[in-house]
Amino acid sequence: MTSATPTTNGGNTSDTEAAARMIQKETGADLYAIQVEQYYRTPYLATAATSWVERQFNIHPSLTALPESLDEYDTIYIGYPVWWFDAPMSVVSFLENYDLSGKTVVPFATSQDNDIDITMDTIREAAGDATVLEGMRIHNAKQSDVQNWLQEIGILQER
Ligand SMILES: Cc1cc2nc3c(=O)[nH]c(=O)nc-3n(C[C@H](O)[C@H](O)[C@H](O)COP(=O)(O)O)c2cc1C
């Protein structure tokens, strides 16, 4: 099985990238960073304002360097920070760009406080016909926590 692990910013080290690398360690998935045309990670206020406007007005931001197809992947691990009590709209843009029927989507999130649950409706809707497995909030997690979760949802075999 092959898989891709998208993260939500342009390659700077981030909580989400660190979480993606923990998953990669267990699964060997390829890493891919979702990048928006308008880069808004810093400064914080610009990020906060832009992401709030996108969420409020249901704006799906344009992405750069999207893979043409995900055909070679069965499983997509989709990672993102919780922004404004939901998934960033760039993640919606990414998922809805593809026909994901027959694929498995595995969400994971980083956040200050909120659980991944509050983002799951958005992810399920954007993932269309994909099978969306139970996501994990990866926060102060040990490698073994990530491994246990992947076993629980049936991605990894119990060893
Ligand atoms: C614009 C913005 C909105 C945020 N909204 C939330 C939120 O609603 N709930 C929460 O628990 N954390 C929220 N956070 C905190 C981030 O989810 C958290 O810091 C995350 O680990 C950042 O991941 P990153 O380093 O990959 O960007 C927000 C952060 C930003 C910048």
Coordinates of N, CA, C and O and ligand atoms in Angstrom, one line a residue:
M1 N 0.9 -1.2 0.0 CA 0.0 0.0 0.0 C 0.9 1.2 0.0 O 1.8 1.3 0.7
T2 N 0.5 2.2 -0.8 CA 1.3 3.5 -0.8 C 0.4 4.6 -0.3 O -0.9 4.4 -0.3
S3 N 0.9 5.6 0.1 CA 0.1 6.7 0.7 C 0.9 8.0 0.7 O 2.1 8.1 0.6
A4 N 0.1 9.1 0.9 CA 0.7 10.4 0.9 C 0.3 11.1 2.2 O -0.8 10.8 2.7
T5 N 1.1 11.9 2.8 CA 0.8 12.6 4.0 C 0.9 14.1 3.8 O 2.0 14.7 4.0
P6 N -0.2 14.8 3.4 CA -0.1 16.2 3.3 C -0.1 17.0 4.6 O -0.8 16.6 5.5
T7 N 0.6 18.0 4.6 CA 0.5 18.9 5.8 C 0.1 20.3 5.2 O 0.0 20.5 4.0
T8 N -0.1 21.3 6.1 CA -0.8 22.5 5.7 C 0.1 23.7 5.5 O -0.4 24.7 5.2
N9 N 1.4 23.6 5.7 CA 2.1 24.8 5.3 C 3.3 24.5 4.5 O 3.6 23.4 4.2
G10 N 4.0 25.6 4.1 CA 4.9 25.5 3.0 C 6.3 24.9 3.3 O 7.2 25.3 2.7
G11 N 6.3 24.0 4.2 CA 7.6 23.3 4.4 C 8.4 23.8 5.6 O 9.3 23.1 6.0
N12 N 8.0 24.9 6.3 CA 8.6 25.2 7.6 C 8.2 24.2 8.6 O 7.2 23.5 8.5
T13 N 9.1 24.0 9.5 CA 8.8 23.0 10.6 C 7.6 23.5 11.3 O 7.5 24.7 11.7
S14 N 6.7 22.7 11.6 CA 5.5 23.0 12.3 C 5.0 21.8 13.1 O 5.5 20.7 12.9
D15 N 4.1 22.1 14.0 CA 3.5 21.0 14.8 C 2.9 19.9 13.8 O 3.1 18.7 14.1
T16 N 2.3 20.4 12.8 CA 1.6 19.5 11.9 C 2.7 18.7 11.1 O 2.5 17.4 10.9
E17 N 3.7 19.3 10.7 CA 4.8 18.6 10.0 C 5.4 17.5 10.9 O 5.7 16.4 10.5
A18 N 5.6 17.9 12.2 CA 6.2 17.0 13.1 C 5.3 15.8 13.3 O 5.7 14.6 13.4
A19 N 4.0 16.0 13.4 CA 3.0 15.0 13.5 C 3.0 14.1 12.3 O 3.0 12.8 12.4
A20 N 3.1 14.7 11.1 CA 3.2 13.9 9.9 C 4.4 13.0 9.8 O 4.3 11.9 9.4
R21 N 5.5 13.5 10.4 CA 6.7 12.7 10.4 C 6.6 11.5 11.3 O 7.1 10.4 11.1
M22 N 5.8 11.7 12.4 CA 5.6 10.5 13.3 C 4.8 9.4 12.5 O 5.0 8.2 12.7
I23 N 3.8 9.9 11.7 CA 3.0 8.9 11.0 C 3.9 8.3 9.9 O 3.8 7.1 9.7
Q24 N 4.7 9.1 9.3 CA 5.6 8.6 8.2 C 6.5 7.5 8.8 O 6.8 6.5 8.1
K25 N 7.0 7.7 10.0 CA 7.9 6.7 10.6 C 7.2 5.4 10.8 O 7.8 4.3 10.6
E26 N 5.9 5.4 11.0 CA 5.2 4.1 11.2 C 4.7 3.5 9.8 O 4.6 2.3 9.7
T27 N 4.5 4.3 8.9 CA 3.8 3.8 7.6 C 4.7 3.9 6.4 O 4.4 3.3 5.4
G28 N 5.7 4.7 6.5 CA 6.6 4.9 5.3 C 5.9 5.8 4.2 O 6.4 5.8 3.1
A29 N 4.8 6.5 4.6 CA 4.1 7.3 3.6 C 5.0 8.4 3.0 O 5.8 8.9 3.7
D30 N 4.7 8.8 1.8 CA 5.4 10.0 1.2 C 4.8 11.2 1.9 O 3.7 11.3 2.3
L31 N 5.7 12.2 2.0 CA 5.3 13.5 2.7 C 5.0 14.5 1.6 O 5.7 14.6 0.6
Y32 N 3.9 15.3 1.8 CA 3.6 16.3 0.8 C 3.0 17.5 1.6 O 2.1 17.3 2.4
A33 N 3.5 18.7 1.3 CA 3.0 19.9 2.0 C 2.0 20.6 1.1 O 2.3 21.0 0.0
I34 N 0.8 20.8 1.6 CA -0.2 21.6 0.9 C 0.2 23.1 1.0 O 0.5 23.6 2.1
Q35 N 0.3 23.7 -0.1 CA 0.7 25.1 -0.1 C -0.3 26.0 -0.8 O -0.8 25.7 -1.8
V36 N -0.6 27.1 -0.1 CA -1.6 28.0 -0.6 C -0.9 29.1 -1.5 O 0.3 29.4 -1.2
E37 N -1.6 29.6 -2.4 CA -1.0 30.7 -3.3 C -0.7 31.9 -2.4 O 0.4 32.5 -2.6
Q38 N -1.6 32.2 -1.5 CA -1.3 33.3 -0.6 C -0.8 32.8 0.7 O -1.6 32.1 1.4
Y39 N 0.5 32.9 0.9 CA 1.1 32.3 2.1 C 0.8 33.1 3.3 O 1.1 34.2 3.4
Y40 N 0.2 32.4 4.3 CA -0.3 33.2 5.5 C 0.1 32.6 6.8 O -0.5 32.9 7.8
R41 N 1.2 31.9 6.9 CA 1.6 31.4 8.2 C 2.0 32.5 9.1 O 1.7 32.5 10.3
T42 N 2.8 33.5 8.6 CA 3.2 34.6 9.5 C 2.9 35.9 8.8 O 2.8 36.0 7.6
P43 N 2.7 37.0 9.5 CA 2.6 37.0 11.0 C 1.3 36.5 11.5 O 0.3 36.3 10.7
Y44 N 1.3 36.2 12.7 CA 0.1 35.5 13.3 C -1.2 36.2 13.0 O -2.2 35.5 12.6
L45 N -1.2 37.5 13.1 CA -2.5 38.2 13.0 C -3.0 38.1 11.5 O -4.2 38.0 11.3
A46 N -2.1 38.1 10.6 CA -2.5 38.0 9.2 C -3.1 36.6 9.0 O -4.1 36.4 8.3
T47 N -2.4 35.6 9.6 CA -3.0 34.2 9.5 C -4.3 34.1 10.1 O -5.3 33.6 9.5
A48 N -4.5 34.7 11.3 CA -5.7 34.6 12.0 C -6.8 35.3 11.2 O -7.9 34.8 11.0
A49 N -6.5 36.5 10.6 CA -7.6 37.2 9.9 C -7.9 36.5 8.6 O -9.1 36.3 8.3
T50 N -6.9 36.1 7.8 CA -7.2 35.4 6.5 C -8.0 34.2 6.8 O -9.0 33.9 6.1
S51 N -7.6 33.4 7.7 CA -8.2 32.1 7.9 C -9.7 32.3 8.4 O -10.6 31.5 8.1
W52 N -9.9 33.3 9.2 CA -11.2 33.6 9.7 C -12.1 34.0 8.6 O -13.2 33.5 8.5
V53 N -11.6 34.9 7.7 CA -12.4 35.3 6.6 C -12.8 34.1 5.7 O -13.9 34.0 5.2
E54 N -11.8 33.3 5.4 CA -12.0 32.1 4.6 C -13.1 31.2 5.1 O -14.0 30.7 4.4
R55 N -13.0 31.0 6.4 CA -14.0 30.1 7.1 C -15.4 30.8 7.1 O -16.4 30.2 6.7
Q56 N -15.5 32.1 7.4 CA -16.8 32.7 7.5 C -17.5 32.8 6.1 O -18.7 32.6 6.0
F57 N -16.7 33.0 5.1 CA -17.3 33.2 3.8 C -17.1 32.0 2.9 O -17.3 32.1 1.7
N58 N -16.7 30.9 3.5 CA -16.6 29.6 2.8 C -15.7 29.8 1.5 O -16.1 29.3 0.5
I59 N -14.6 30.5 1.7 CA -13.7 30.6 0.6 C -12.7 29.5 0.5 O -12.1 29.1 1.6
H60 N -12.6 28.9 -0.6 CA -11.7 27.7 -0.8 C -10.4 28.2 -1.5 O -10.4 28.5 -2.7
P61 N -9.3 28.5 -0.7 CA -8.2 29.1 -1.3 C -7.5 28.3 -2.4 O -7.5 27.1 -2.3
S62 N -6.9 29.0 -3.3 CA -6.2 28.3 -4.4 C -4.9 27.7 -3.9 O -4.2 28.3 -3.0
L63 N -4.5 26.5 -4.3 CA -3.3 25.9 -3.9 C -2.3 25.9 -5.0 O -2.7 25.9 -6.2
T64 N -1.0 25.8 -4.7 CA 0.0 25.6 -5.7 C 0.5 24.2 -5.7 O 0.4 23.5 -4.7
A65 N 1.1 23.8 -6.8 CA 1.8 22.6 -6.9 C 1.0 21.4 -6.5 O 1.5 20.5 -5.8
L66 N -0.2 21.4 -6.8 CA -1.1 20.2 -6.5 C -0.6 19.0 -7.3 O -0.4 19.1 -8.5
P67 N -0.5 17.9 -6.6 CA -0.2 16.7 -7.4 C -1.3 16.5 -8.4 O -2.5 16.7 -8.1
E68 N -0.9 16.1 -9.7 CA -1.9 16.0 -10.7 C -3.0 14.9 -10.4 O -4.1 15.1 -10.6
S69 N -2.5 13.8 -9.8 CA -3.3 12.7 -9.4 C -2.9 12.1 -8.2 O -1.7 12.1 -7.9
L70 N -3.8 11.4 -7.5 CA -3.4 10.6 -6.3 C -3.6 9.2 -6.6 O -3.7 8.3 -5.7
D71 N -3.6 8.8 -7.9 CA -4.0 7.5 -8.3 C -3.1 6.4 -7.7 O -3.5 5.3 -7.4
E72 N -1.8 6.8 -7.5 CA -0.9 5.8 -6.9 C -1.1 5.5 -5.4 O -0.4 4.7 -4.8
Y73 N -1.9 6.3 -4.8 CA -2.1 6.2 -3.4 C -3.5 5.6 -3.0 O -4.5 6.0 -3.6
D74 N -3.5 4.7 -2.0 CA -4.7 4.1 -1.5 C -5.2 4.9 -0.3 O -6.3 4.9 0.0
T75 N -4.2 5.4 0.5 CA -4.5 6.0 1.8 C -3.9 7.4 1.8 O -2.7 7.5 1.5
I76 N -4.7 8.3 2.2 CA -4.2 9.7 2.3 C -4.3 10.1 3.8 O -5.4 10.1 4.4
Y77 N -3.1 10.4 4.4 CA -3.1 10.9 5.8 C -3.2 12.4 5.6 O -2.3 13.0 5.0
I78 N -4.2 13.0 6.1 CA -4.4 14.5 5.9 C -4.3 15.2 7.3 O -5.0 15.0 8.2
G79 N -3.2 16.0 7.4 CA -2.9 16.7 8.6 C -3.1 18.2 8.5 O -2.8 18.8 7.5
Y80 N -3.5 18.8 9.7 CA -3.7 20.2 9.7 C -3.8 20.7 11.1 O -4.1 20.0 12.0
P81 N -3.5 22.0 11.3 CA -3.7 22.6 12.6 C -5.2 23.0 12.7 O -5.8 23.3 11.7
V82 N -5.8 22.9 13.9 CA -7.2 23.4 14.0 C -7.1 24.9 14.0 O -6.3 25.5 14.7
W83 N -7.9 25.5 13.1 CA -8.0 27.0 13.0 C -9.5 27.3 13.2 O -10.3 26.8 12.5
W84 N -9.7 28.2 14.1 CA -11.1 28.7 14.3 C -12.1 27.5 14.4 O -13.1 27.5 13.8
F85 N -11.7 26.6 15.3 CA -12.6 25.5 15.7 C -12.9 24.6 14.5 O -14.0 24.0 14.4
D86 N -12.1 24.6 13.5 CA -12.4 23.7 12.3 C -11.0 23.4 11.6 O -10.0 23.9 12.0
A87 N -11.2 22.7 10.5 CA -10.0 22.5 9.6 C -9.8 23.7 8.8 O -10.7 24.4 8.4
P88 N -8.5 24.0 8.4 CA -8.3 25.2 7.5 C -8.9 24.9 6.2 O -9.0 23.8 5.7
M89 N -9.4 26.0 5.5 CA -10.0 25.8 4.3 C -9.1 25.3 3.2 O -9.6 24.7 2.2
S90 N -7.8 25.4 3.3 CA -6.9 24.9 2.3 C -7.0 23.4 2.3 O -6.8 22.7 1.2
V91 N -7.3 22.8 3.4 CA -7.5 21.3 3.5 C -8.7 20.9 2.7 O -8.7 19.9 2.0
V92 N -9.8 21.7 2.8 CA -11.0 21.5 2.0 C -10.6 21.6 0.5 O -11.0 20.7 -0.3
S93 N -9.9 22.7 0.2 CA -9.5 22.8 -1.2 C -8.8 21.6 -1.7 O -9.0 21.1 -2.9
F94 N -7.9 21.1 -0.9 CA -7.1 19.9 -1.4 C -7.9 18.7 -1.6 O -7.9 18.1 -2.7
L95 N -8.7 18.4 -0.6 CA -9.5 17.1 -0.7 C -10.5 17.2 -1.8 O -10.7 16.2 -2.6
E96 N -11.2 18.3 -2.0 CA -12.2 18.4 -3.0 C -11.7 18.4 -4.4 O -12.4 18.3 -5.4
N97 N -10.4 18.6 -4.5 CA -9.7 18.6 -5.9 C -9.7 17.3 -6.5 O -9.4 17.2 -7.7
Y98 N -9.9 16.2 -5.7 CA -9.7 14.9 -6.2 C -11.0 14.0 -6.1 O -11.8 14.3 -5.2
D99 N -11.1 13.0 -7.0 CA -12.1 12.0 -6.8 C -11.5 10.9 -5.8 O -10.6 10.2 -6.2
L100 N -11.9 10.9 -4.6 CA -11.3 10.0 -3.6 C -12.1 8.7 -3.4 O -11.8 8.0 -2.4
S101 N -13.0 8.4 -4.3 CA -13.8 7.2 -4.1 C -12.8 6.0 -4.2 O -11.9 5.9 -5.0
G102 N -13.0 5.1 -3.2 CA -12.2 3.9 -3.1 C -10.9 4.1 -2.3 O -10.2 3.2 -2.0
K103 N -10.7 5.3 -1.9 CA -9.5 5.6 -1.1 C -9.9 5.8 0.4 O -11.0 6.0 0.7
T104 N -8.9 5.6 1.2 CA -9.0 5.8 2.7 C -8.4 7.1 3.1 O -7.2 7.3 2.7
V105 N -9.1 7.9 3.8 CA -8.6 9.2 4.3 C -8.4 9.1 5.8 O -9.3 8.7 6.5
V106 N -7.2 9.4 6.3 CA -6.9 9.3 7.7 C -6.5 10.7 8.2 O -5.4 11.2 8.0
P107 N -7.5 11.4 9.0 CA -7.2 12.7 9.4 C -6.3 12.8 10.7 O -6.5 11.9 11.5
F108 N -5.5 13.8 10.8 CA -4.8 14.0 12.1 C -4.7 15.5 12.2 O -4.6 16.2 11.2
A109 N -4.7 16.0 13.5 CA -4.8 17.4 13.7 C -3.8 17.8 14.8 O -3.6 17.0 15.7
T110 N -3.4 19.0 14.8 CA -2.7 19.6 15.9 C -3.5 20.8 16.4 O -4.3 21.4 15.6
S111 N -3.4 21.1 17.6 CA -4.2 22.3 18.2 C -3.7 22.6 19.5 O -3.0 21.9 20.2
Q112 N -4.2 23.8 20.0 CA -3.8 24.3 21.3 C -4.7 23.5 22.3 O -4.3 23.1 23.3
D113 N -6.0 23.5 22.0 CA -7.0 23.0 23.0 C -8.0 21.9 22.4 O -8.3 21.0 23.0
N114 N -8.5 22.2 21.2 CA -9.6 21.5 20.7 C -9.2 20.1 20.2 O -8.1 19.9 19.7
D115 N -10.2 19.2 20.3 CA -10.0 17.9 19.8 C -10.3 17.9 18.3 O -11.0 18.8 17.7
I116 N -9.8 16.8 17.6 CA -10.0 16.7 16.2 C -11.5 16.6 15.8 O -11.9 16.9 14.7
D117 N -12.3 16.1 16.8 CA -13.7 15.9 16.5 C -14.4 17.0 15.8 O -15.3 16.9 15.0
I118 N -14.1 18.3 16.3 CA -14.8 19.4 15.8 C -14.5 19.7 14.3 O -15.1 20.6 13.7
T119 N -13.5 19.0 13.8 CA -13.2 19.2 12.3 C -13.7 18.1 11.4 O -13.6 18.2 10.2
M120 N -14.2 17.0 12.1 CA -14.5 15.8 11.3 C -15.6 15.9 10.3 O -15.5 15.4 9.2
D121 N -16.6 16.7 10.6 CA -17.7 16.9 9.6 C -17.2 17.6 8.3 O -17.5 17.2 7.2
T122 N -16.3 18.5 8.5 CA -15.7 19.2 7.4 C -14.9 18.3 6.5 O -15.0 18.3 5.3
I123 N -14.1 17.5 7.2 CA -13.2 16.5 6.5 C -14.1 15.5 5.7 O -13.9 15.2 4.6
R124 N -15.1 15.0 6.4 CA -16.0 13.9 5.8 C -16.6 14.5 4.5 O -16.7 13.9 3.5
E125 N -17.1 15.7 4.7 CA -17.8 16.3 3.5 C -16.8 16.6 2.4 O -17.1 16.2 1.2
A126 N -15.7 17.1 2.7 CA -14.7 17.4 1.6 C -14.1 16.1 1.0 O -13.7 16.1 -0.2
A127 N -14.1 15.0 1.8 CA -13.5 13.8 1.2 C -14.4 13.0 0.4 O -14.1 12.0 -0.2
G128 N -15.7 13.5 0.2 CA -16.6 12.9 -0.8 C -16.8 11.4 -0.5 O -17.3 11.0 0.6
D129 N -16.5 10.6 -1.5 CA -16.8 9.1 -1.4 C -15.7 8.3 -0.7 O -15.8 7.1 -0.7
A130 N -14.7 9.0 -0.2 CA -13.6 8.2 0.5 C -14.1 7.6 1.8 O -15.1 8.1 2.4
T131 N -13.5 6.6 2.3 CA -13.7 6.1 3.6 C -12.8 6.9 4.5 O -11.6 6.9 4.4
V132 N -13.5 7.6 5.5 CA -12.7 8.5 6.4 C -12.6 7.7 7.7 O -13.6 7.4 8.4
L133 N -11.4 7.4 8.2 CA -11.2 6.7 9.4 C -11.2 7.7 10.6 O -11.1 8.9 10.4
E134 N -11.2 7.1 11.8 CA -11.2 8.0 13.0 C -9.9 8.7 13.1 O -8.8 8.1 13.1
G135 N -9.9 10.0 13.2 CA -8.7 10.9 13.3 C -8.1 10.9 14.7 O -8.7 10.5 15.6
M136 N -6.9 11.5 14.7 CA -6.2 11.7 16.0 C -5.7 13.1 16.1 O -5.1 13.6 15.2
R137 N -5.9 13.7 17.3 CA -5.2 14.9 17.6 C -3.9 14.5 18.2 O -3.7 13.8 19.2
I138 N -2.8 14.9 17.5 CA -1.5 14.6 17.9 C -0.9 15.8 18.6 O -0.5 16.8 18.0
H139 N -0.9 15.7 19.9 CA -0.5 16.8 20.8 C 0.3 16.2 21.9 O -0.2 15.3 22.7
N140 N 1.6 16.6 22.1 CA 2.5 16.0 23.1 C 2.4 14.5 23.0 O 2.4 13.8 24.1
A141 N 2.3 13.9 21.8 CA 2.1 12.5 21.7 C 3.5 11.8 21.6 O 4.5 12.3 21.1
K142 N 3.5 10.6 22.2 CA 4.7 9.8 22.0 C 4.5 9.0 20.7 O 3.4 8.8 20.2
Q143 N 5.6 8.5 20.2 CA 5.6 7.7 19.0 C 4.7 6.5 19.2 O 3.9 6.1 18.3
S144 N 4.7 5.9 20.4 CA 3.9 4.7 20.7 C 2.4 5.1 20.7 O 1.5 4.2 20.3
D145 N 2.0 6.3 21.0 CA 0.6 6.8 20.9 C 0.1 6.7 19.5 O -1.0 6.3 19.2
V146 N 1.0 7.2 18.6 CA 0.6 7.3 17.2 C 0.5 5.8 16.6 O -0.4 5.5 15.9
Q147 N 1.5 5.0 17.1 CA 1.4 3.6 16.6 C 0.1 2.9 17.1 O -0.5 2.2 16.3
N148 N -0.2 3.2 18.4 CA -1.5 2.5 18.9 C -2.7 3.0 18.1 O -3.6 2.1 17.8
W149 N -2.8 4.3 17.8 CA -3.9 4.8 17.1 C -4.0 4.1 15.7 O -5.0 3.6 15.3
L150 N -2.8 4.0 15.0 CA -2.8 3.4 13.7 C -3.2 1.9 13.7 O -3.8 1.4 12.8
Q151 N -2.9 1.3 14.8 CA -3.3 -0.1 15.0 C -4.8 -0.2 15.3 O -5.5 -1.0 14.7
E152 N -5.3 0.7 16.1 CA -6.7 0.7 16.4 C -7.6 0.9 15.2 O -8.7 0.3 15.1
I153 N -7.2 1.8 14.3 CA -8.0 2.0 13.1 C -7.7 1.1 12.0 O -8.2 1.2 10.9
G154 N -6.8 0.1 12.2 CA -6.6 -1.0 11.3 C -5.6 -0.7 10.2 O -5.5 -1.4 9.2
I155 N -4.8 0.4 10.3 CA -3.8 0.8 9.3 C -2.6 -0.1 9.5 O -2.0 -0.6 8.6
L156 N -2.2 -0.3 10.8 CA -1.0 -1.1 11.1 C -1.5 -2.4 11.8 O -2.5 -2.4 12.5
Q157 N -0.8 -3.5 11.5 CA -1.1 -4.7 12.2 C -0.5 -4.7 13.6 O 0.5 -4.0 13.8
E158 N -1.2 -5.3 14.6 CA -0.7 -5.4 15.9 C 0.6 -6.2 15.9 O 0.6 -7.2 15.1
R159 N 1.6 -5.7 16.6 CA 2.9 -6.5 16.5 C 3.1 -7.4 17.7 O 2.5 -7.1 18.8
Ligands
LIG1 C1 -5.3 31.3 13.0 C2 -5.3 30.3 14.1 C3 -6.4 29.8 14.6 C4 -6.3 28.8 15.6 N1 -7.5 28.3 16.1 C5 -7.4 27.3 17.1 C6 -8.7 26.7 17.6 O1 -9.8 27.1 17.2 N2 -8.5 25.7 18.5 C7 -7.3 25.3 19.0 O2 -7.3 24.4 19.8 N3 -6.1 25.8 18.5 C8 -6.2 26.8 17.5 N4 -5.0 27.3 17.0 C9 -3.7 26.8 17.5 C10 -3.1 25.8 16.5 O3 -4.1 24.8 16.1 C11 -1.9 25.1 17.1 O4 -1.0 26.0 17.5 C12 -1.3 24.1 16.1 O5 -0.5 23.2 16.8 C13 -0.4 24.8 15.1 O6 0.1 23.9 14.2 P1 1.3 24.3 13.1 O7 2.6 24.6 13.9 O8 1.4 23.1 12.2 O9 0.8 25.5 12.4 C14 -5.1 28.3 16.1 C15 -3.9 28.9 15.5 C16 -4.0 29.8 14.5 C17 -2.7 30.4 13.9

